[in-house]
Amino acid sequence: MSSLAVFPKNAAKAQRLHQFLQPRASSYQELDVPGFPELTLVLWAADRASTTFFLPLDDNDFIAVTGTLFVADKTGPEAARALHESFDAASFDWTDCTGQFVAVIGKAGELHMVNDGLGSWKLYSDTDGSFASAGFLEASLLKDSLSFNAQGVYEYAFTGFVLGEATFVNEITAVMPHHLLAWQGGAFKTIEKPTPIKAIQRNNASFDDMLELQLTALRARFSKFATLPPDAVTSSVSGGFDSRLMIALLKEAGLRPNLFVYGADDDEDVPPSKALADYFGLPLNHVDRGTFTPPEHLPTVEDVLYYFDGWKDDGLADFEHDITDRKNRAASASYMANGKCGEIYRHYYYQHVGKRGINLNAFVRGTFGRHVPQMVTARFDRHSFEANVTCAFRALTGFDGTRLSQEDLDYLYPKVRICHDAGRDITVNHRFSHALYPFAEAELSGPALALNYEERLYGKLEAHVIAAIDPELINIPSAYGYDLLKGPGLAYRLKMAASYHRPTWLRTVVPALKTMLSPASAIDMASLPEATLITDKTMPAMQRYFNLDRVCDRRTASRIYALEVLAQYVGITTNN
């Protein structure tokens, strides 16, 4: 990944960035900002120098880019020039601008920072606008003191992200999606823009109309990759809908991706992935993480912070081999492709809300406010926590009513899931290479909002899209165990009906009960591999928030360790 930060000249802060990043980076630049002599711009790239660049232009104009930017079918410096040429802060709407990236744009005496329209690559600042960065790590190094935000700590531990503009640190904020940053009056200020998600009105469109609409949008999206070299892409693959759809479209665009599948031989994703690779005649790398042994020299704390930008959505799980695995995936090509976010064509929240809709507070509580009571200390206030989650959800989505319709629920996927849940993995993967997440785009999620409940159910319309691209491809067995075009049998439908029609209160209670009653109902925190990353094994920061001897979920435990690592290494305090 590349990353960048802009801040007023300050020798001590510049030195903190330089001391941590420069010895590890494949490229590191500390620049004066043309036209803004009071500012410093730092750009760096972890493994690939090409993933960050500074492009000086005439009359003190410039553009600096980190990540993977496409403008129409242009990428790299050509795309950056096109973005700079067309950029107007008053009218900017991400038209023809795709990929996941952050750009700093100096034009006509003004300075702006912009990211992708769905906000999957976060921008960070603070309430004073004293800096702007494309990474949490740089933000933490630019602040002189940091303290944990209890609400954010609990949200991250339970879900893997923090809703809205908050983070788990009081002094660092995340810029909301479809907002720009502008340097004005000695500070970075936010400028709200209309969402780039252009929902298509269904009107009287038939199933065939919807099929043609989605297929046309997909082909337009993937056609932008046609200028890439045929062997430029590696891709993880699974046995589901999205992998075969993505691989088929990449092939149409003239690419021959090198494939990776993860799991044991009998894992549900492995046999279908092998069949897909054979069908397309593509190389497949089968990685069984269960057979991995920890390397002789484990990654250091600095390695973990550096490659994971301070934290991952799943904490520090698998940190012993995750860095090596991602490096291996990126080694043979310039871009890592991923089918994540293909759920824009299906149901993600597995809830049929009916004509009356569902209570918004109950939905938010059951989806984003789940917790296991025994794991938290007395400082956890459930009512305050749930109220804050709902407030952040409203700010993020713009919903001001009391009930969510089915259409509202579908809208949450691009508004919430992509920017918060999926977005973190997108950012971390960019630490290792350019990355392609074709489905995490407003140009696809907008048309997908026109799909009705039945067309989303069991991937009905997506299956027909795949068949329209390649009639033979749809017949290759999947991880679902049923004919994708015909749909599942009665037993599978009954199983899924239990999820679709489950009351909202059960969505809160059942996961907590399952966790508490599982065979591993308590985890020995000290025995986890992440314990090697901290000096004080009593975990003084996190013991204020959690009953560490009663943590009963492995992923939550890993996130707690991620927070403790930051506390002990960066110096985040618990003075709240």
Coordinates of C-alpha atoms in Angstrom, one line a residue:
M1 CA 0.0 0.0 0.0
S2 CA 0.9 3.6 -0.4
S3 CA -0.2 6.2 1.9
L4 CA 0.2 9.9 2.6
A5 CA -0.3 12.7 5.1
V6 CA -0.5 16.5 4.9
F7 CA 0.1 18.6 8.0
P8 CA 1.5 22.1 9.0
K9 CA 5.3 22.1 9.2
N10 CA 6.4 20.6 12.4
A11 CA 9.9 19.1 12.8
A12 CA 8.9 16.7 15.6
K13 CA 5.9 15.3 13.8
A14 CA 7.8 14.9 10.6
Q15 CA 10.5 13.1 12.5
R16 CA 8.1 10.7 14.0
L17 CA 6.8 9.7 10.6
H18 CA 10.2 9.5 9.1
Q19 CA 11.6 7.4 12.0
F20 CA 8.9 4.8 11.8
L21 CA 8.1 4.7 8.1
Q22 CA 11.2 5.5 6.1
P23 CA 13.4 2.5 7.1
R24 CA 10.7 0.1 6.1
A25 CA 9.2 1.8 3.0
S26 CA 10.1 1.0 -0.6
S27 CA 9.8 4.7 -1.3
Y28 CA 9.5 7.7 1.1
Q29 CA 9.1 11.4 0.2
E30 CA 8.8 14.4 2.4
L31 CA 7.9 17.4 0.3
D32 CA 7.0 21.0 0.6
V33 CA 3.5 21.5 -0.8
P34 CA 3.6 23.7 -3.9
G35 CA 1.7 26.9 -3.3
F36 CA 1.3 26.1 0.4
P37 CA 4.7 26.8 2.1
E38 CA 3.2 26.2 5.6
L39 CA 2.4 22.5 4.8
T40 CA 4.4 19.3 4.6
L41 CA 3.3 16.4 2.4
V42 CA 4.6 12.9 3.2
L43 CA 4.1 10.1 0.7
W44 CA 5.3 6.5 1.1
A45 CA 4.8 3.0 -0.3
A46 CA 5.2 -0.2 1.7
D47 CA 6.3 -2.7 -0.9
R48 CA 5.5 -1.2 -4.4
A49 CA 6.9 2.2 -5.1
S50 CA 4.5 2.6 -8.0
T51 CA 1.5 2.7 -5.6
T52 CA 2.2 6.2 -4.6
F53 CA 3.4 9.2 -6.7
F54 CA 3.6 13.0 -6.8
L55 CA 2.9 14.7 -10.1
P56 CA 4.0 18.4 -10.3
L57 CA 2.1 20.5 -12.8
D58 CA 2.3 24.0 -14.1
D59 CA 1.7 27.1 -11.9
N60 CA 2.2 25.3 -8.6
D61 CA -0.5 22.9 -9.4
F62 CA 0.1 19.2 -8.5
I63 CA -1.6 16.0 -7.7
A64 CA -0.4 13.2 -5.3
V65 CA -2.2 9.8 -5.4
T66 CA -2.1 6.7 -3.2
G67 CA -3.8 3.5 -4.1
T68 CA -5.5 2.4 -7.3
L69 CA -7.2 5.1 -9.3
F70 CA -9.0 4.8 -12.6
V71 CA -10.4 7.7 -14.5
A72 CA -12.4 6.1 -17.4
D73 CA -10.0 3.4 -18.6
K74 CA -6.9 5.4 -17.6
T75 CA -4.8 4.5 -14.5
G76 CA -1.6 5.6 -12.9
P77 CA -0.2 9.1 -13.8
E78 CA -2.5 9.4 -16.8
A79 CA -5.6 8.9 -14.5
A80 CA -4.1 11.4 -12.1
R81 CA -3.7 14.1 -14.8
A82 CA -7.3 13.4 -15.9
L83 CA -8.6 13.8 -12.4
H84 CA -6.7 17.0 -11.8
E85 CA -7.8 18.5 -15.1
S86 CA -11.5 17.8 -14.4
F87 CA -11.5 18.5 -10.7
D88 CA -13.8 21.3 -9.5
A89 CA -14.6 21.2 -5.8
A90 CA -18.0 22.8 -6.5
S91 CA -19.2 20.2 -8.9
F92 CA -17.1 17.1 -8.2
D93 CA -19.2 14.0 -8.2
W94 CA -16.8 11.0 -8.9
T95 CA -18.1 10.6 -12.5
D96 CA -15.7 8.3 -14.4
C97 CA -13.6 8.2 -11.2
T98 CA -13.3 4.6 -9.8
G99 CA -11.0 2.4 -7.7
Q100 CA -10.0 2.8 -4.1
F101 CA -7.6 5.7 -3.6
V102 CA -6.8 9.0 -1.9
A103 CA -5.7 12.0 -3.9
V104 CA -4.3 15.4 -2.8
I105 CA -5.1 18.0 -5.4
G106 CA -3.5 21.4 -5.6
K107 CA -5.2 23.5 -8.2
A108 CA -5.7 27.2 -8.8
G109 CA -4.4 28.1 -5.3
E110 CA -6.7 25.7 -3.6
L111 CA -5.9 22.4 -1.8
H112 CA -8.3 19.5 -1.5
M113 CA -8.1 15.9 -0.5
V114 CA -10.5 13.3 -2.0
N115 CA -11.0 9.6 -1.7
D116 CA -13.3 7.1 -3.5
G117 CA -16.9 8.0 -3.4
L118 CA -18.1 5.1 -1.2
G119 CA -15.4 5.9 1.3
S120 CA -13.9 2.4 1.4
W121 CA -10.5 4.0 1.7
K122 CA -10.8 6.2 4.8
L123 CA -9.5 9.7 5.2
Y124 CA -8.5 10.6 8.7
S125 CA -8.3 14.0 10.5
D126 CA -9.3 15.4 13.9
T127 CA -11.9 17.8 15.2
D128 CA -9.4 20.7 14.7
G129 CA -8.6 19.8 11.2
S130 CA -4.9 19.9 12.1
F131 CA -3.9 17.2 9.6
A132 CA -5.3 14.9 6.9
S133 CA -4.0 11.4 6.3
A134 CA -4.9 8.4 4.2
G135 CA -3.9 6.0 7.1
F136 CA -4.7 5.5 10.7
L137 CA -1.1 4.8 11.5
E138 CA 0.1 8.2 10.2
A139 CA -2.8 9.9 12.1
S140 CA -1.7 8.2 15.4
L141 CA 1.9 9.3 14.8
L142 CA 0.9 12.9 14.1
K143 CA -1.0 13.4 17.3
D144 CA 1.0 14.3 20.4
S145 CA -1.4 12.4 22.8
L146 CA -4.1 9.8 22.3
S147 CA -6.8 8.4 24.5
F148 CA -9.3 5.5 23.9
N149 CA -12.9 6.3 23.0
A150 CA -14.9 3.7 25.1
Q151 CA -17.8 3.7 22.6
G152 CA -15.4 3.1 19.7
V153 CA -13.4 0.4 21.7
Y154 CA -16.6 -1.6 22.2
E155 CA -17.9 -1.1 18.6
Y156 CA -14.6 -2.3 17.1
A157 CA -14.3 -5.2 19.5
F158 CA -17.8 -6.4 18.7
T159 CA -18.0 -5.7 14.9
G160 CA -14.5 -5.0 13.6
F161 CA -15.2 -1.3 12.8
V162 CA -16.6 1.9 14.3
L163 CA -19.7 3.4 12.7
G164 CA -19.7 7.0 11.3
E165 CA -16.9 9.5 11.8
A166 CA -15.7 8.2 15.2
T167 CA -12.8 5.9 15.7
F168 CA -11.7 4.0 18.8
V169 CA -9.4 7.0 19.6
N170 CA -10.9 10.3 20.8
E171 CA -8.4 12.4 18.9
I172 CA -8.7 10.8 15.5
T173 CA -11.8 11.0 13.3
A174 CA -12.8 9.4 10.0
V175 CA -14.1 11.5 7.2
M176 CA -17.6 10.5 6.3
P177 CA -18.2 9.0 2.8
H178 CA -18.9 11.5 -0.1
H179 CA -17.1 14.3 1.7
L180 CA -14.0 16.2 0.6
L181 CA -11.4 17.9 2.7
A182 CA -10.3 21.5 1.9
W183 CA -7.4 23.4 3.4
Q184 CA -9.1 26.7 4.5
G185 CA -8.0 29.2 7.1
G186 CA -5.2 27.1 8.5
A187 CA -7.2 23.9 8.9
F188 CA -8.7 21.0 7.0
K189 CA -12.5 21.4 6.7
T190 CA -15.0 18.9 5.3
I191 CA -17.2 19.6 2.3
E192 CA -20.3 17.4 1.9
K193 CA -21.1 16.3 -1.7
P194 CA -24.1 14.3 -3.0
T195 CA -23.6 10.6 -2.8
P196 CA -22.2 9.1 -6.0
I197 CA -24.7 6.2 -5.7
K198 CA -27.1 6.8 -8.5
A199 CA -30.1 4.5 -7.8
I200 CA -32.0 3.4 -10.9
Q201 CA -35.8 3.6 -10.7
R202 CA -37.3 0.3 -11.4
N203 CA -40.7 1.5 -12.8
N204 CA -42.1 -1.4 -14.8
A205 CA -38.8 -3.1 -15.7
S206 CA -39.1 -6.8 -16.1
F207 CA -36.6 -9.5 -15.0
D208 CA -35.0 -9.5 -18.4
D209 CA -34.7 -5.7 -18.3
M210 CA -32.9 -6.0 -15.0
L211 CA -30.7 -8.7 -16.3
E212 CA -29.6 -6.5 -19.3
L213 CA -29.1 -3.5 -17.0
Q214 CA -26.8 -5.3 -14.6
L215 CA -24.9 -7.0 -17.4
T216 CA -24.3 -3.8 -19.2
A217 CA -23.1 -2.0 -16.0
L218 CA -20.8 -4.9 -15.2
R219 CA -19.3 -5.1 -18.7
A220 CA -18.7 -1.3 -18.7
R221 CA -17.0 -1.6 -15.3
F222 CA -14.7 -4.4 -16.3
S223 CA -13.9 -3.0 -19.7
K224 CA -11.7 -0.4 -17.9
F225 CA -9.3 -3.2 -17.0
A226 CA -8.8 -4.1 -20.7
T227 CA -5.7 -1.9 -21.0
L228 CA -3.9 -3.8 -18.2
P229 CA -1.4 -6.5 -19.3
P230 CA -3.0 -10.0 -19.6
D231 CA -0.9 -11.4 -16.6
A232 CA -1.3 -8.3 -14.4
V233 CA -3.8 -9.7 -12.0
T234 CA -3.8 -12.3 -9.2
S235 CA -7.2 -13.1 -7.6
S236 CA -8.5 -15.0 -4.6
V237 CA -11.3 -17.3 -5.6
S238 CA -14.1 -19.2 -3.7
G239 CA -16.9 -21.5 -4.6
G240 CA -19.6 -18.8 -4.6
F241 CA -21.3 -16.5 -7.1
D242 CA -19.0 -13.6 -7.0
S243 CA -15.7 -15.4 -7.9
R244 CA -17.0 -17.0 -11.0
L245 CA -18.7 -13.7 -12.1
M246 CA -15.5 -11.7 -11.5
I247 CA -13.2 -14.3 -13.2
A248 CA -15.6 -14.5 -16.2
L249 CA -15.6 -10.8 -16.7
L250 CA -11.8 -10.5 -16.2
K251 CA -11.4 -13.1 -18.9
E252 CA -13.8 -11.1 -21.2
A253 CA -11.5 -8.1 -20.6
G254 CA -8.5 -10.1 -21.8
L255 CA -6.9 -10.9 -18.5
R256 CA -5.7 -14.3 -17.2
P257 CA -5.6 -14.0 -13.5
N258 CA -3.4 -16.2 -11.3
L259 CA -5.8 -17.7 -8.8
F260 CA -5.5 -18.4 -5.1
V261 CA -7.9 -20.5 -3.0
Y262 CA -7.8 -21.0 0.8
G263 CA -8.9 -24.0 2.8
A264 CA -8.3 -27.7 3.4
D265 CA -8.9 -30.2 0.5
D266 CA -12.4 -30.9 1.7
D267 CA -13.3 -27.3 2.4
E268 CA -16.5 -26.3 0.5
D269 CA -14.7 -23.6 -1.5
V270 CA -11.8 -25.7 -2.7
P271 CA -13.3 -28.3 -5.1
P272 CA -15.4 -25.7 -6.9
S273 CA -12.4 -23.4 -7.2
K274 CA -10.3 -26.1 -8.7
A275 CA -13.1 -26.8 -11.2
L276 CA -13.3 -23.1 -12.1
A277 CA -9.5 -23.0 -12.6
D278 CA -9.6 -26.1 -14.8
Y279 CA -12.5 -24.7 -16.8
F280 CA -10.8 -21.4 -17.5
G281 CA -7.3 -23.0 -17.9
L282 CA -5.9 -20.7 -15.2
P283 CA -3.2 -21.5 -12.7
L284 CA -4.5 -22.2 -9.1
N285 CA -2.5 -21.8 -5.9
H286 CA -4.1 -23.9 -3.2
V287 CA -3.2 -22.6 0.3
D288 CA -4.2 -24.6 3.3
R289 CA -3.7 -22.2 6.2
G290 CA -4.4 -25.0 8.6
T291 CA -1.0 -26.5 7.7
F292 CA 0.9 -23.3 8.2
T293 CA 3.5 -23.3 10.9
P294 CA 4.6 -20.0 12.5
P295 CA 7.8 -18.7 10.9
E296 CA 11.0 -19.0 12.9
H297 CA 11.0 -15.2 13.4
L298 CA 7.5 -13.9 14.1
P299 CA 6.6 -10.4 12.7
T300 CA 7.4 -7.6 15.1
V301 CA 5.0 -5.1 16.6
E302 CA 6.4 -2.6 14.1
D303 CA 5.7 -5.1 11.2
V304 CA 2.1 -5.6 12.3
L305 CA 1.4 -1.8 12.7
Y306 CA 3.2 -1.1 9.4
Y307 CA 1.4 -3.6 7.2
F308 CA -2.0 -3.5 8.9
D309 CA -2.1 0.3 9.3
G310 CA -2.4 -0.2 13.0
W311 CA -5.4 -2.6 12.9
K312 CA -7.5 -5.0 10.8
D313 CA -11.2 -5.7 10.9
D314 CA -10.5 -9.1 12.4
G315 CA -7.9 -7.8 14.9
L316 CA -4.5 -9.4 14.6
A317 CA -5.8 -12.9 13.8
D318 CA -3.3 -15.0 11.8
F319 CA -0.7 -12.2 12.1
E320 CA 2.1 -14.9 12.1
H321 CA 1.5 -15.7 8.4
D322 CA -0.9 -13.1 7.1
I323 CA 1.9 -10.7 6.0
T324 CA 3.8 -13.5 4.2
D325 CA 0.6 -14.8 2.6
R326 CA -0.4 -11.4 1.2
K327 CA 3.1 -10.8 0.0
N328 CA 3.0 -14.2 -1.8
R329 CA -0.3 -13.3 -3.4
A330 CA 1.0 -10.0 -4.7
A331 CA 4.4 -11.3 -5.8
S332 CA 3.4 -12.6 -9.3
A333 CA 1.4 -9.7 -10.6
S334 CA 0.8 -5.9 -10.3
Y335 CA -2.8 -6.1 -9.1
M336 CA -4.6 -8.2 -6.5
A337 CA -8.3 -8.7 -7.5
N338 CA -11.0 -9.6 -5.0
G339 CA -14.7 -10.4 -5.5
K340 CA -15.6 -8.9 -2.1
C341 CA -18.8 -6.8 -2.1
G342 CA -20.6 -8.9 -4.8
E343 CA -23.5 -9.1 -2.3
I344 CA -24.8 -5.9 -3.9
Y345 CA -26.7 -8.4 -6.1
R346 CA -28.0 -10.5 -3.2
H347 CA -29.3 -10.2 0.3
Y348 CA -26.6 -9.4 2.9
Y349 CA -28.6 -8.8 6.1
Y350 CA -30.8 -11.8 5.5
Q351 CA -34.0 -10.1 6.7
H352 CA -37.3 -9.9 5.0
V353 CA -38.9 -6.8 6.5
G354 CA -42.4 -6.9 4.8
K355 CA -44.6 -4.0 3.9
R356 CA -44.5 -2.4 7.3
G357 CA -40.7 -2.4 7.5
I358 CA -38.7 -3.0 10.6
N359 CA -38.0 -0.8 13.6
L360 CA -34.7 1.0 12.9
N361 CA -33.5 1.0 16.5
A362 CA -34.1 -2.7 16.8
F363 CA -32.3 -3.4 13.5
V364 CA -29.3 -1.4 14.5
R365 CA -29.2 -3.0 17.9
G366 CA -29.4 -6.5 16.5
T367 CA -26.9 -5.9 13.7
F368 CA -24.3 -3.4 15.0
G369 CA -24.9 -3.5 18.8
R370 CA -24.4 -7.2 19.5
H371 CA -22.3 -8.0 22.6
V372 CA -21.8 -10.7 25.1
P373 CA -22.6 -9.3 28.6
Q374 CA -20.1 -11.5 30.5
M375 CA -17.1 -10.1 28.5
V376 CA -17.5 -6.4 29.4
T377 CA -16.7 -4.7 32.6
A378 CA -19.1 -2.5 34.7
R379 CA -18.0 0.6 32.7
F380 CA -20.1 -0.7 29.7
D381 CA -23.5 1.0 29.6
R382 CA -25.7 -0.9 27.3
H383 CA -28.3 1.7 26.8
S384 CA -25.8 4.5 26.1
F385 CA -23.9 2.1 23.8
E386 CA -27.0 1.3 21.7
A387 CA -28.1 4.9 21.6
N388 CA -24.7 6.0 20.3
V389 CA -24.7 3.2 17.7
T390 CA -28.1 4.3 16.4
C391 CA -27.1 8.0 16.4
A392 CA -23.9 7.2 14.3
F393 CA -26.0 5.0 12.0
R394 CA -28.4 7.8 11.3
A395 CA -25.6 10.2 10.6
L396 CA -24.0 7.8 8.2
T397 CA -27.1 6.8 6.3
G398 CA -29.2 10.0 6.5
F399 CA -32.2 7.9 7.7
D400 CA -34.4 10.0 10.0
G401 CA -37.5 7.8 10.2
T402 CA -38.4 5.0 12.6
R403 CA -38.8 2.1 10.3
L404 CA -36.6 0.6 7.5
S405 CA -38.2 -0.6 4.3
Q406 CA -36.7 -3.5 2.2
E407 CA -35.3 -0.9 -0.2
D408 CA -33.7 0.9 2.7
L409 CA -32.1 -2.3 3.9
D410 CA -30.6 -2.9 0.4
Y411 CA -29.3 0.6 0.4
L412 CA -27.3 -0.1 3.6
Y413 CA -24.9 -2.4 1.8
P414 CA -23.1 0.3 -0.3
K415 CA -23.7 2.9 2.5
V416 CA -22.4 0.9 5.4
R417 CA -21.0 -2.5 4.6
I418 CA -18.6 -1.3 1.8
C419 CA -17.2 1.7 3.6
H420 CA -16.9 0.2 7.1
D421 CA -16.7 -3.5 7.1
A422 CA -15.2 -4.3 3.7
G423 CA -13.3 -1.1 3.4
R424 CA -10.7 -2.0 6.0
D425 CA -9.6 -5.1 4.2
I426 CA -9.4 -3.1 1.0
T427 CA -7.0 -0.6 2.6
V428 CA -4.9 -3.3 4.2
N429 CA -4.5 -5.2 0.9
H430 CA -3.3 -2.0 -0.7
R431 CA -0.3 -2.2 1.6
F432 CA 1.0 -5.0 -0.6
S433 CA 0.0 -4.1 -4.1
H434 CA -2.4 -2.3 -6.3
A435 CA -5.8 -3.9 -5.8
L436 CA -9.0 -4.3 -7.8
Y437 CA -12.3 -4.5 -6.0
P438 CA -14.7 -4.3 -9.0
F439 CA -17.9 -4.7 -7.0
A440 CA -17.1 -2.0 -4.5
E441 CA -18.1 0.8 -6.8
A442 CA -21.0 3.2 -6.9
E443 CA -21.4 2.6 -10.7
L444 CA -22.5 -1.0 -9.9
S445 CA -24.2 -0.6 -6.5
G446 CA -26.5 2.1 -7.9
P447 CA -28.0 -0.1 -10.6
A448 CA -28.1 -3.0 -8.2
L449 CA -30.5 -1.1 -5.9
A450 CA -33.2 -1.6 -8.6
L451 CA -33.3 -5.4 -7.9
N452 CA -36.3 -6.6 -6.0
Y453 CA -36.5 -9.1 -3.2
E454 CA -37.1 -12.2 -5.3
E455 CA -34.3 -11.3 -7.8
R456 CA -31.8 -11.1 -4.9
L457 CA -33.0 -14.2 -3.2
Y458 CA -30.4 -17.1 -3.5
G459 CA -28.6 -15.0 -6.1
K460 CA -31.3 -15.6 -8.7
L461 CA -30.5 -12.7 -11.1
E462 CA -26.8 -13.0 -10.5
A463 CA -26.9 -16.6 -11.7
H464 CA -28.6 -15.5 -14.9
V465 CA -26.0 -12.8 -15.4
I466 CA -23.3 -15.5 -15.2
A467 CA -25.2 -17.7 -17.6
A468 CA -25.6 -14.8 -20.0
I469 CA -21.8 -14.3 -20.0
D470 CA -20.9 -18.0 -20.3
P471 CA -23.7 -20.7 -20.3
E472 CA -21.3 -23.5 -19.4
L473 CA -19.8 -21.6 -16.4
I474 CA -23.1 -21.6 -14.5
N475 CA -23.1 -25.4 -14.5
I476 CA -19.8 -25.8 -12.6
P477 CA -20.6 -27.0 -9.1
S478 CA -20.6 -24.4 -6.4
A479 CA -20.1 -24.3 -2.6
Y480 CA -23.8 -24.0 -2.2
G481 CA -24.5 -27.5 -3.3
Y482 CA -27.4 -26.7 -5.6
D483 CA -28.0 -25.7 -9.2
L484 CA -27.4 -22.0 -9.3
L485 CA -30.0 -21.3 -12.0
K486 CA -32.7 -23.5 -10.6
G487 CA -32.1 -22.4 -7.0
P488 CA -32.0 -24.5 -3.8
G489 CA -34.3 -27.2 -2.7
L490 CA -36.9 -27.2 0.1
A491 CA -34.5 -28.1 2.9
Y492 CA -32.1 -25.2 2.1
R493 CA -35.0 -22.8 1.6
L494 CA -36.4 -23.7 5.0
K495 CA -33.0 -23.2 6.6
M496 CA -32.7 -19.7 5.1
A497 CA -36.3 -18.8 5.9
A498 CA -35.3 -19.1 9.6
S499 CA -32.8 -16.3 9.0
Y500 CA -34.9 -14.1 6.7
H501 CA -37.9 -14.2 9.0
R502 CA -36.1 -14.2 12.4
P503 CA -37.4 -11.5 14.7
T504 CA -35.0 -8.7 15.4
W505 CA -34.7 -9.4 19.1
L506 CA -33.5 -12.9 18.3
R507 CA -30.8 -11.4 16.1
T508 CA -29.3 -9.9 19.3
V509 CA -29.9 -12.7 21.8
V510 CA -29.0 -15.8 19.8
P511 CA -25.4 -14.9 18.7
A512 CA -24.5 -14.0 22.2
L513 CA -26.0 -17.2 23.6
K514 CA -24.2 -19.3 20.9
T515 CA -20.9 -17.6 21.8
M516 CA -21.4 -18.1 25.6
L517 CA -22.5 -21.7 25.2
S518 CA -19.9 -22.8 22.7
P519 CA -17.4 -25.5 23.7
A520 CA -14.7 -22.8 23.9
S521 CA -16.8 -20.5 26.1
A522 CA -13.7 -18.9 27.6
I523 CA -10.4 -18.2 25.9
D524 CA -7.0 -18.2 27.5
M525 CA -5.9 -14.8 26.3
A526 CA -2.3 -15.3 27.5
S527 CA -1.9 -18.4 25.2
L528 CA -2.9 -16.6 22.0
P529 CA -0.1 -15.9 19.5
E530 CA -0.9 -12.1 19.7
A531 CA 0.3 -12.2 23.3
T532 CA 3.9 -12.2 22.0
L533 CA 3.3 -8.6 20.7
I534 CA 2.8 -7.0 24.1
T535 CA 5.2 -6.3 26.9
D536 CA 2.7 -6.1 29.8
K537 CA 0.8 -9.4 29.7
T538 CA -1.8 -8.1 32.2
M539 CA -3.2 -5.9 29.3
P540 CA -3.7 -2.9 31.5
A541 CA -5.5 -0.8 28.9
M542 CA -8.1 -3.4 27.8
Q543 CA -8.8 -4.8 31.3
R544 CA -10.6 -1.5 32.0
Y545 CA -13.1 -2.4 29.2
F546 CA -13.2 -6.2 29.2
N547 CA -13.3 -9.1 31.7
L548 CA -10.3 -10.7 30.0
D549 CA -10.8 -14.1 31.7
R550 CA -14.3 -14.3 30.3
V551 CA -13.7 -13.4 26.7
C552 CA -15.3 -16.2 24.7
D553 CA -15.0 -15.3 21.1
R554 CA -11.7 -15.7 19.2
R555 CA -12.2 -12.8 16.8
T556 CA -13.2 -10.4 19.6
A557 CA -10.1 -11.6 21.5
S558 CA -7.9 -10.7 18.5
R559 CA -9.4 -7.2 18.3
I560 CA -8.8 -6.7 22.0
Y561 CA -5.2 -7.5 21.4
A562 CA -5.0 -5.1 18.5
L563 CA -6.1 -2.3 20.8
E564 CA -3.7 -3.3 23.5
V565 CA -0.8 -3.4 21.0
L566 CA -1.7 0.2 20.0
A567 CA -2.0 1.2 23.7
Q568 CA 1.4 -0.2 24.6
Y569 CA 3.3 0.8 21.5
V570 CA 1.8 4.1 20.5
G571 CA 0.9 5.2 24.0
I572 CA -2.9 5.4 23.9
T573 CA -4.3 6.1 27.4
T574 CA -7.5 5.1 29.1
N575 CA -8.3 8.4 30.8
N576 CA -12.1 8.2 30.1

